[in-house]
Protein backbone atom coordinates (compact mmCIF):
# COMPACT_ATOMS: atom_id res chain seq x y z
CA UNK A 1 0.00 0.00 0.00
CA UNK A 2 1.31 3.53 -0.77
CA UNK A 3 2.15 6.01 1.96
CA UNK A 4 -0.65 8.52 2.04
CA UNK A 5 1.71 11.38 2.89
CA UNK A 6 4.96 12.42 4.59
CA UNK A 7 3.53 11.64 8.03
CA UNK A 8 2.77 8.03 7.21
CA UNK A 9 6.33 7.60 5.98
CA UNK A 10 7.72 9.24 9.12
CA UNK A 11 5.68 6.83 11.24
CA UNK A 12 7.24 3.92 9.36
CA UNK A 13 10.75 5.31 9.82
CA UNK A 14 10.14 5.77 13.56
CA UNK A 15 8.92 2.18 13.80
CA UNK A 16 12.13 1.06 12.10
CA UNK A 17 14.17 3.23 14.54
CA UNK A 18 15.50 5.27 11.65
CA UNK A 19 14.67 8.72 13.08
CA UNK A 20 16.69 10.75 15.57
CA UNK A 21 14.48 13.33 17.31
CA UNK A 22 16.30 16.51 18.32
CA UNK A 23 14.26 18.06 21.12
CA UNK A 24 16.70 20.88 21.92
CA UNK A 25 16.10 24.28 20.36
CA UNK A 26 18.30 24.51 17.24
CA UNK A 27 19.03 27.70 15.30
CA UNK A 28 18.08 27.56 11.61
CA UNK A 29 21.03 29.88 10.94
CA UNK A 30 23.93 27.39 10.48
CA UNK A 31 23.21 25.19 13.54
CA UNK A 32 20.74 22.89 11.75
CA UNK A 33 23.28 22.45 8.96
CA UNK A 34 26.06 21.67 11.44
CA UNK A 35 23.94 19.03 13.21
CA UNK A 36 23.12 17.44 9.84
CA UNK A 37 26.79 17.38 8.87
CA UNK A 38 27.71 15.75 12.18
CA UNK A 39 24.98 13.10 11.82
CA UNK A 40 25.97 12.25 8.25
CA UNK A 41 29.68 12.04 9.08
CA UNK A 42 29.19 9.92 12.21
CA UNK A 43 26.56 7.64 10.67
CA UNK A 44 28.23 7.23 7.30
CA UNK A 45 26.64 6.22 4.02
CA UNK A 46 24.56 3.39 5.49
CA UNK A 47 24.23 4.22 9.21
CA UNK A 48 23.06 7.84 9.37
CA UNK A 49 19.62 8.66 10.76
CA UNK A 50 16.80 10.86 9.56
CA UNK A 51 16.62 13.99 11.73
CA UNK A 52 13.48 15.53 13.22
CA UNK A 53 14.00 18.97 14.77
CA UNK A 54 11.10 19.57 17.14
CA UNK A 55 12.03 23.17 18.04
CA UNK A 56 13.67 25.20 15.28
CA UNK A 57 14.59 28.52 16.92
CA UNK A 58 11.99 31.22 16.33
CA UNK A 59 9.43 28.84 14.82
CA UNK A 60 6.52 26.80 16.14
CA UNK A 61 6.65 24.17 13.39
CA UNK A 62 9.02 21.21 13.21
CA UNK A 63 11.65 20.44 10.60
CA UNK A 64 12.32 16.99 9.10
CA UNK A 65 15.68 16.53 7.33
CA UNK A 66 17.52 13.75 5.47
CA UNK A 67 14.66 11.24 5.47
CA UNK A 68 16.02 9.39 2.42
CA UNK A 69 19.77 9.62 3.03
CA UNK A 70 20.33 5.83 3.18
CA UNK A 71 19.44 3.18 0.65
CA UNK A 72 17.59 1.29 3.35
CA UNK A 73 15.19 4.20 3.93
CA UNK A 74 14.78 4.79 0.21
CA UNK A 75 13.75 1.15 -0.21
CA UNK A 76 11.37 1.44 2.74
CA UNK A 77 9.68 4.18 0.72
CA UNK A 78 9.22 1.69 -2.11
CA UNK A 79 8.49 -1.20 0.26
CA UNK A 80 10.98 -3.43 -1.54
CA UNK A 81 14.30 -5.12 -0.93
CA UNK A 82 17.43 -3.07 -1.88
CA UNK A 83 18.44 -5.79 -4.34
CA UNK A 84 15.10 -5.39 -6.12
CA UNK A 85 14.72 -1.61 -6.24
CA UNK A 86 15.91 -1.16 -9.84
CA UNK A 87 13.76 -4.01 -11.16
CA UNK A 88 10.76 -2.68 -9.23
CA UNK A 89 11.30 0.81 -10.68
CA UNK A 90 11.43 -0.53 -14.23
CA UNK A 91 8.44 -2.82 -13.69
CA UNK A 92 6.20 -0.24 -12.06
CA UNK A 93 7.00 2.69 -14.38
CA UNK A 94 5.79 0.69 -17.39
CA UNK A 95 2.25 1.69 -16.37
CA UNK A 96 1.99 5.38 -15.41
CA UNK A 97 -1.04 6.32 -13.28
CA UNK A 98 -2.13 9.94 -13.93
CA UNK A 99 -2.92 12.19 -10.95
CA UNK A 100 -6.50 12.54 -9.76
CA UNK A 101 -7.96 16.02 -9.22
CA UNK A 102 -9.88 16.44 -5.94
CA UNK A 103 -11.67 19.46 -4.52
CA UNK A 104 -9.80 19.86 -1.25
CA UNK A 105 -6.98 18.47 0.85
CA UNK A 106 -4.97 18.97 4.06
CA UNK A 107 -2.60 21.38 2.30
CA UNK A 108 -5.47 23.92 2.28
CA UNK A 109 -6.09 24.06 6.04
CA UNK A 110 -4.42 27.49 6.23
CA UNK A 111 -4.35 29.92 3.28
CA UNK A 112 -2.23 33.09 2.95
CA UNK A 113 -2.65 35.21 -0.18
CA UNK A 114 -1.03 38.43 -1.36
CA UNK A 115 0.29 40.65 1.42
CA UNK A 116 -0.32 37.89 3.97
CA UNK A 117 2.51 35.87 2.39
CA UNK A 118 5.75 35.73 4.37
CA UNK A 119 8.37 33.13 3.51
CA UNK A 120 10.27 33.92 6.71
CA UNK A 121 7.44 32.32 8.70
CA UNK A 122 8.66 28.97 7.37
CA UNK A 123 11.65 27.33 9.17
CA UNK A 124 14.00 27.55 6.19
CA UNK A 125 17.64 27.09 7.25
CA UNK A 126 20.80 28.77 6.10
CA UNK A 127 22.86 25.61 5.77
CA UNK A 128 26.54 26.37 5.24
CA UNK A 129 28.85 29.23 6.14
CA UNK A 130 29.11 30.67 2.63
CA UNK A 131 25.47 30.33 1.56
CA UNK A 132 23.93 33.51 0.22
CA UNK A 133 20.83 33.12 2.40
CA UNK A 134 18.15 30.62 3.48
CA UNK A 135 17.43 27.86 0.96
CA UNK A 136 14.54 25.47 0.40
CA UNK A 137 16.57 22.41 -0.54
CA UNK A 138 13.95 19.67 -0.99
CA UNK A 139 11.19 21.29 -3.07
CA UNK A 140 9.06 19.80 -5.80
CA UNK A 141 8.51 22.39 -8.54
CA UNK A 142 5.39 21.61 -10.56
CA UNK A 143 4.67 23.33 -13.86
CA UNK A 144 3.02 22.75 -17.24
CA UNK A 145 4.19 23.16 -20.81
CA UNK A 146 2.40 26.37 -21.96
CA UNK A 147 1.80 24.84 -25.40
CA UNK A 148 0.87 21.22 -24.67
CA UNK A 149 -0.27 21.41 -21.04
CA UNK A 150 1.92 18.41 -20.17
CA UNK A 151 2.83 18.48 -16.48
CA UNK A 152 6.43 18.48 -15.23
CA UNK A 153 7.88 18.08 -11.74
CA UNK A 154 11.50 18.80 -10.85
CA UNK A 155 13.72 19.79 -7.95
CA UNK A 156 15.49 23.16 -8.04
CA UNK A 157 16.99 24.88 -5.05
CA UNK A 158 15.01 27.95 -3.94
CA UNK A 159 16.84 30.88 -2.33
CA UNK A 160 14.72 33.14 -0.14
CA UNK A 161 15.33 36.74 -1.25
CA UNK A 162 12.62 38.39 0.86
CA UNK A 163 9.12 37.75 2.22
CA UNK A 164 7.58 37.15 -1.20
CA UNK A 165 10.44 36.39 -3.60
CA UNK A 166 12.42 33.23 -4.33
CA UNK A 167 15.35 32.59 -6.65
CA UNK A 168 15.71 29.54 -8.88
CA UNK A 169 18.65 27.89 -10.65
CA UNK A 170 17.72 25.68 -13.60
CA UNK A 171 20.38 24.64 -16.10
CA UNK A 172 19.71 24.96 -19.87
CA UNK A 173 18.80 21.27 -20.15
CA UNK A 174 16.19 21.35 -17.35
CA UNK A 175 12.60 20.84 -18.46
CA UNK A 176 11.12 23.69 -16.42
CA UNK A 177 13.44 26.08 -18.24
CA UNK A 178 12.14 24.91 -21.61
CA UNK A 179 8.65 25.65 -20.31
CA UNK A 180 9.26 29.12 -18.91
CA UNK A 181 11.23 30.20 -21.98
CA UNK A 182 8.20 29.32 -24.10
CA UNK A 183 5.93 31.38 -21.84
CA UNK A 184 8.32 34.33 -21.66
CA UNK A 185 8.71 34.34 -25.46
CA UNK A 186 4.95 34.92 -25.55
CA UNK A 187 5.32 37.78 -23.05
CA UNK A 188 3.62 35.84 -20.23
CA UNK A 189 4.57 35.09 -16.64
CA UNK A 190 5.08 31.41 -15.93
CA UNK A 191 3.09 29.82 -13.08
CA UNK A 192 4.84 27.33 -10.82
CA UNK A 193 3.94 25.38 -7.67
CA UNK A 194 6.53 24.53 -5.02
CA UNK A 195 5.37 21.63 -2.86
CA UNK A 196 7.19 20.69 0.37
CA UNK A 197 6.64 17.64 2.58
CA UNK A 198 5.46 14.83 0.32
CA UNK A 199 5.00 11.11 -0.09
CA UNK A 200 8.58 9.89 -0.81
CA UNK A 201 7.71 8.39 -4.21
CA UNK A 202 6.94 11.89 -5.48
CA UNK A 203 10.43 13.04 -4.52
CA UNK A 204 11.94 9.97 -6.21
CA UNK A 205 10.33 10.88 -9.52
CA UNK A 206 10.94 14.61 -9.08
CA UNK A 207 14.72 14.04 -9.31
CA UNK A 208 14.57 11.20 -11.87
CA UNK A 209 15.99 11.76 -15.35
CA UNK A 210 12.87 10.98 -17.36
CA UNK A 211 12.79 12.05 -21.02
CA UNK A 212 11.20 15.41 -21.83
CA UNK A 213 7.41 15.21 -21.87
CA UNK A 214 7.02 12.52 -19.19
CA UNK A 215 4.64 13.47 -16.36
CA UNK A 216 6.66 12.75 -13.21
CA UNK A 217 3.52 12.71 -11.05
CA UNK A 218 2.04 9.99 -13.25
CA UNK A 219 5.26 8.06 -12.68
CA UNK A 220 4.91 8.66 -8.94
CA UNK A 221 1.44 7.15 -9.23
CA UNK A 222 2.98 4.13 -10.93
CA UNK A 223 5.60 3.71 -8.19
CA UNK A 224 3.07 4.02 -5.36
CA UNK A 225 0.39 1.99 -7.11
CA UNK A 226 -2.27 4.69 -6.76
CA UNK A 227 -2.86 8.14 -8.25
CA UNK A 228 -1.40 11.22 -6.59
CA UNK A 229 -4.33 13.38 -5.49
CA UNK A 230 -4.07 17.00 -6.61
CA UNK A 231 -6.04 20.11 -5.62
CA UNK A 232 -6.49 23.33 -7.63
CA UNK A 233 -4.30 26.23 -6.54
CA UNK A 234 -5.70 29.48 -5.15
CA UNK A 235 -3.99 32.02 -7.41
CA UNK A 236 -2.51 30.23 -10.44
CA UNK A 237 -3.89 27.75 -13.02
CA UNK A 238 -2.10 24.68 -11.65
CA UNK A 239 -2.75 21.83 -9.22
CA UNK A 240 -0.75 20.83 -6.14
CA UNK A 241 -0.41 17.56 -4.17
CA UNK A 242 -3.38 17.50 -1.80
CA UNK A 243 -1.54 15.90 1.14
CA UNK A 244 1.55 18.15 0.98
CA UNK A 245 2.64 19.90 4.16
CA UNK A 246 3.25 23.28 2.48
CA UNK A 247 2.36 24.68 -0.95
CA UNK A 248 3.96 27.83 -2.39
CA UNK A 249 2.22 29.30 -5.43
CA UNK A 250 4.16 31.68 -7.64
CA UNK A 251 5.11 33.00 -11.05
CA UNK A 252 8.47 33.21 -12.80
CA UNK A 253 8.53 36.72 -14.16
CA UNK A 254 9.80 37.45 -17.69
CA UNK A 255 13.05 39.44 -17.69
CA UNK A 256 13.28 39.71 -13.88
CA UNK A 257 16.66 38.69 -12.46
CA UNK A 258 18.36 39.04 -9.08
CA UNK A 259 21.74 37.92 -7.73
CA UNK A 260 21.32 34.34 -6.44
CA UNK A 261 23.88 32.28 -4.50
CA UNK A 262 26.42 31.27 -3.56
CA UNK A 263 25.18 27.89 -2.38
CA UNK A 264 26.92 24.81 -0.95
CA UNK A 265 26.30 22.36 -3.78
CA UNK A 266 25.95 18.56 -3.83
CA UNK A 267 29.59 18.38 -4.99
CA UNK A 268 30.91 19.77 -1.69
CA UNK A 269 31.92 23.08 -3.34
CA UNK A 270 30.14 26.42 -3.49
CA UNK A 271 28.30 27.36 -6.64
CA UNK A 272 28.61 30.80 -8.20
CA UNK A 273 26.64 33.92 -7.37
CA UNK A 274 24.98 35.24 -10.52
CA UNK A 275 21.79 36.97 -11.75
CA UNK A 276 19.04 34.36 -11.99
CA UNK A 277 15.25 34.28 -12.49
CA UNK A 278 12.79 35.19 -9.74
CA UNK A 279 9.66 33.51 -8.48
CA UNK A 280 7.11 36.00 -7.20
CA UNK A 281 5.10 34.22 -4.52
CA UNK A 282 1.34 34.75 -4.79
CA UNK A 283 0.12 32.42 -2.02
CA UNK A 284 1.24 29.98 0.66
CA UNK A 285 -1.11 27.27 1.89
CA UNK A 286 -0.30 24.64 4.49
CA UNK A 287 -1.52 22.24 7.15
CA UNK A 288 -2.23 23.77 10.55
CA UNK A 289 0.57 21.78 12.19
CA UNK A 290 2.81 21.46 9.13
CA UNK A 291 6.18 19.70 9.11
CA UNK A 292 8.73 21.44 6.90
CA UNK A 293 10.84 18.90 5.00
CA UNK A 294 14.39 19.75 3.93
CA UNK A 295 17.71 18.11 3.07
CA UNK A 296 21.29 19.00 3.89
CA UNK A 297 23.42 19.69 0.81
CA UNK A 298 27.20 19.96 0.82
CA UNK A 299 30.16 17.61 0.99
CA UNK A 300 29.03 14.06 0.12
CA UNK A 301 27.63 11.84 1.60
CA UNK A 302 24.13 13.39 1.76
CA UNK A 303 20.53 12.69 0.78
CA UNK A 304 20.89 13.72 -2.85
CA UNK A 305 23.48 10.96 -3.33
CA UNK A 306 20.76 8.42 -2.55
CA UNK A 307 17.57 9.92 -3.98
CA UNK A 308 19.14 11.13 -7.20
CA UNK A 309 21.56 8.21 -7.41
CA UNK A 310 19.02 5.39 -7.22
CA UNK A 311 16.56 7.18 -9.50
CA UNK A 312 19.32 7.73 -12.07
CA UNK A 313 20.47 4.11 -11.76
CA UNK A 314 16.99 2.78 -12.42
CA UNK A 315 16.37 5.13 -15.34
CA UNK A 316 19.75 4.29 -16.87
CA UNK A 317 18.87 0.59 -16.76
CA UNK A 318 15.49 1.37 -18.30
CA UNK A 319 16.88 3.58 -21.06
CA UNK A 320 20.18 1.87 -21.98
CA UNK A 321 19.51 -0.50 -24.93
CA UNK A 322 22.59 -2.74 -24.72
CA UNK A 323 22.33 -6.24 -23.18
CA UNK A 324 24.65 -7.61 -20.53
CA UNK A 325 24.35 -4.82 -17.95
CA UNK A 326 24.29 -6.44 -14.51
CA UNK A 327 24.43 -3.59 -11.98
CA UNK A 328 24.64 0.20 -12.00
CA UNK A 329 25.85 2.48 -9.21
CA UNK A 330 26.03 6.27 -9.05
CA UNK A 331 28.71 6.95 -6.44
CA UNK A 332 28.20 9.09 -3.35
CA UNK A 333 31.47 10.86 -4.09
CA UNK A 334 29.93 12.04 -7.34
CA UNK A 335 26.84 13.23 -5.53
CA UNK A 336 24.57 10.77 -7.35
CA UNK A 337 25.30 12.53 -10.66
CA UNK A 338 28.91 12.75 -11.79
CA UNK A 339 30.37 9.21 -11.60
CA UNK A 340 28.57 6.01 -12.56
CA UNK A 341 30.02 2.50 -12.32
CA UNK A 342 28.46 -0.17 -14.55
CA UNK A 343 29.15 -3.90 -14.26
CA UNK A 344 28.63 -5.98 -17.39
CA UNK A 345 28.85 -9.50 -18.79
CA UNK A 346 31.30 -8.76 -21.58
CA UNK A 347 30.82 -10.79 -24.82
CA UNK A 348 33.84 -9.38 -26.70
CA UNK A 349 36.63 -6.84 -26.44
CA UNK A 350 35.51 -3.25 -27.05
CA UNK A 351 32.09 -3.87 -25.54
CA UNK A 352 32.98 -1.98 -22.36
CA UNK A 353 33.45 1.22 -24.35
CA UNK A 354 30.21 0.61 -26.22
CA UNK A 355 28.36 0.42 -22.91
CA UNK A 356 30.10 3.56 -21.65
CA UNK A 357 29.11 5.55 -24.72
CA UNK A 358 25.56 4.20 -24.56
CA UNK A 359 25.32 5.33 -20.92
CA UNK A 360 26.33 8.87 -21.90
CA UNK A 361 23.57 8.83 -24.52
CA UNK A 362 20.77 8.32 -21.98
CA UNK A 363 18.89 11.09 -20.18
CA UNK A 364 20.52 10.31 -16.79
CA UNK A 365 23.87 10.10 -18.59
CA UNK A 366 23.55 13.74 -19.59
CA UNK A 367 25.05 14.94 -16.31
CA UNK A 368 27.55 12.08 -15.86
CA UNK A 369 31.22 13.12 -16.00
CA UNK A 370 32.95 9.72 -15.66
CA UNK A 371 31.67 6.27 -16.65
CA UNK A 372 33.62 3.32 -15.26
CA UNK A 373 32.75 -0.06 -16.78
CA UNK A 374 33.75 -3.21 -14.89
CA UNK A 375 33.22 -6.95 -15.25
CA UNK A 376 30.37 -8.72 -13.48
CA UNK A 377 32.75 -10.15 -10.88
CA UNK A 378 33.11 -6.60 -9.51
CA UNK A 379 30.48 -5.11 -7.20
CA UNK A 380 30.03 -1.51 -8.43
CA UNK A 381 28.90 -0.40 -4.95
CA UNK A 382 32.21 -1.56 -3.45
CA UNK A 383 34.67 1.18 -4.37
CA UNK A 384 37.64 -0.89 -3.17
CA UNK A 385 36.75 -3.51 -5.79
CA UNK A 386 36.25 -0.81 -8.42
CA UNK A 387 39.62 0.72 -7.56
CA UNK A 388 41.27 -2.70 -7.92
CA UNK A 389 39.66 -3.24 -11.34
CA UNK A 390 40.72 0.21 -12.57
CA UNK A 391 44.31 -0.10 -11.37
CA UNK A 392 44.92 -3.70 -12.52
CA UNK A 393 42.73 -4.13 -15.62
CA UNK A 394 43.06 -0.76 -17.37
CA UNK A 395 45.71 -0.05 -19.98
CA UNK A 396 45.61 3.73 -20.12
CA UNK A 397 46.64 3.99 -23.78
CA UNK A 398 43.81 1.69 -24.87
CA UNK A 399 41.06 1.68 -22.27
CA UNK A 400 40.47 5.36 -21.48
CA UNK A 401 38.45 7.56 -23.84
CA UNK A 402 37.86 11.31 -23.49
CA UNK A 403 34.83 12.60 -25.37
CA UNK A 404 34.81 16.30 -26.13
CA UNK A 405 32.13 18.94 -25.74
CA UNK A 406 29.08 17.07 -24.41
CA UNK A 407 26.13 18.31 -22.38
CA UNK A 408 27.30 18.33 -18.75
CA UNK A 409 26.23 19.17 -15.22
CA UNK A 410 26.36 22.93 -14.77
CA UNK A 411 27.33 22.44 -11.11
CA UNK A 412 30.52 20.50 -11.92
CA UNK A 413 33.08 22.61 -9.97
CA UNK A 414 35.76 22.09 -12.67
CA UNK A 415 33.60 23.69 -15.37
CA UNK A 416 34.91 27.13 -16.30
CA UNK A 417 32.62 30.16 -16.59
CA UNK A 418 32.45 30.16 -20.40
CA UNK A 419 31.39 26.50 -20.36
CA UNK A 420 28.65 27.18 -17.81
CA UNK A 421 27.28 30.08 -19.82
CA UNK A 422 27.76 28.36 -23.18
CA UNK A 423 25.15 25.64 -22.86
CA UNK A 424 26.71 23.65 -20.00
CA UNK A 425 29.09 21.60 -22.15
CA UNK A 426 32.29 19.89 -21.08
CA UNK A 427 34.50 16.86 -21.74
CA UNK A 428 33.72 13.41 -20.32
CA UNK A 429 35.62 10.18 -19.75
CA UNK A 430 34.87 6.48 -20.24
CA UNK A 431 37.10 4.02 -18.39
CA UNK A 432 36.88 0.45 -19.65
CA UNK A 433 38.08 -1.50 -16.59
CA UNK A 434 37.03 -4.87 -17.94
CA UNK A 435 39.52 -7.70 -18.47
CA UNK A 436 40.73 -8.23 -22.05
CA UNK A 437 39.45 -11.46 -23.60
CA UNK A 438 41.92 -11.95 -26.47
CA UNK A 439 45.02 -11.16 -24.38
CA UNK A 440 44.08 -12.46 -20.91
CA UNK A 441 45.71 -11.13 -17.76
CA UNK A 442 47.52 -13.40 -15.34
CA UNK A 443 45.24 -15.65 -13.24
CA UNK A 444 43.76 -13.98 -10.15
CA UNK A 445 44.90 -15.35 -6.80
CA UNK A 446 42.19 -16.76 -4.54
CA UNK A 447 42.08 -19.33 -1.72
CA UNK A 448 41.25 -22.88 -2.75
CA UNK A 449 37.54 -22.76 -3.60
CA UNK A 450 36.39 -25.83 -1.64
CA UNK A 451 38.20 -24.67 1.49
CA UNK A 452 36.94 -21.10 1.08
CA UNK A 453 33.34 -22.31 0.85
CA UNK A 454 33.80 -24.41 3.97
CA UNK A 455 35.32 -21.49 5.86
CA UNK A 456 32.38 -19.31 4.80
CA UNK A 457 29.91 -21.87 6.13
CA UNK A 458 31.75 -22.07 9.44
CA UNK A 459 32.75 -18.43 9.83
CA UNK A 460 31.45 -18.22 13.40
CA UNK A 461 34.13 -20.76 14.33
CA UNK A 462 36.71 -18.08 13.56
CA UNK A 463 34.80 -15.25 15.24
CA UNK A 464 34.01 -13.65 11.90
CA UNK A 465 30.33 -12.87 11.37
mmCIF file of C-alpha atoms in Angstrom, residues 17 95 102 109 130 135-136 168 217 257 273 278 283 311 331 379 407 460 463:
data_model
loop_
_atom_site.group_PDB
_atom_site.id
_atom_site.type_symbol
_atom_site.label_atom_id
_atom_site.label_comp_id
_atom_site.label_asym_id
_atom_site.label_seq_id
_atom_site.Cartn_x
_atom_site.Cartn_y
_atom_site.Cartn_z
ATOM 1 C CA UNK A 17 14.167 3.227 14.545
ATOM 2 C CA UNK A 95 2.249 1.693 -16.375
ATOM 3 C CA UNK A 102 -9.878 16.442 -5.943
ATOM 4 C CA UNK A 109 -6.092 24.062 6.035
ATOM 5 C CA UNK A 130 29.113 30.670 2.626
ATOM 6 C CA UNK A 135 17.431 27.859 0.956
ATOM 7 C CA UNK A 136 14.537 25.469 0.397
ATOM 8 C CA UNK A 168 15.712 29.543 -8.881
ATOM 9 C CA UNK A 217 3.520 12.712 -11.054
ATOM 10 C CA UNK A 257 16.660 38.688 -12.455
ATOM 11 C CA UNK A 273 26.636 33.915 -7.371
ATOM 12 C CA UNK A 278 12.793 35.192 -9.740
ATOM 13 C CA UNK A 283 0.122 32.424 -2.016
ATOM 14 C CA UNK A 311 16.558 7.176 -9.502
ATOM 15 C CA UNK A 331 28.708 6.950 -6.439
ATOM 16 C CA UNK A 379 30.483 -5.107 -7.198
ATOM 17 C CA UNK A 407 26.128 18.313 -22.379
ATOM 18 C CA UNK A 460 31.447 -18.217 13.398
ATOM 19 C CA UNK A 463 34.804 -15.252 15.240
#
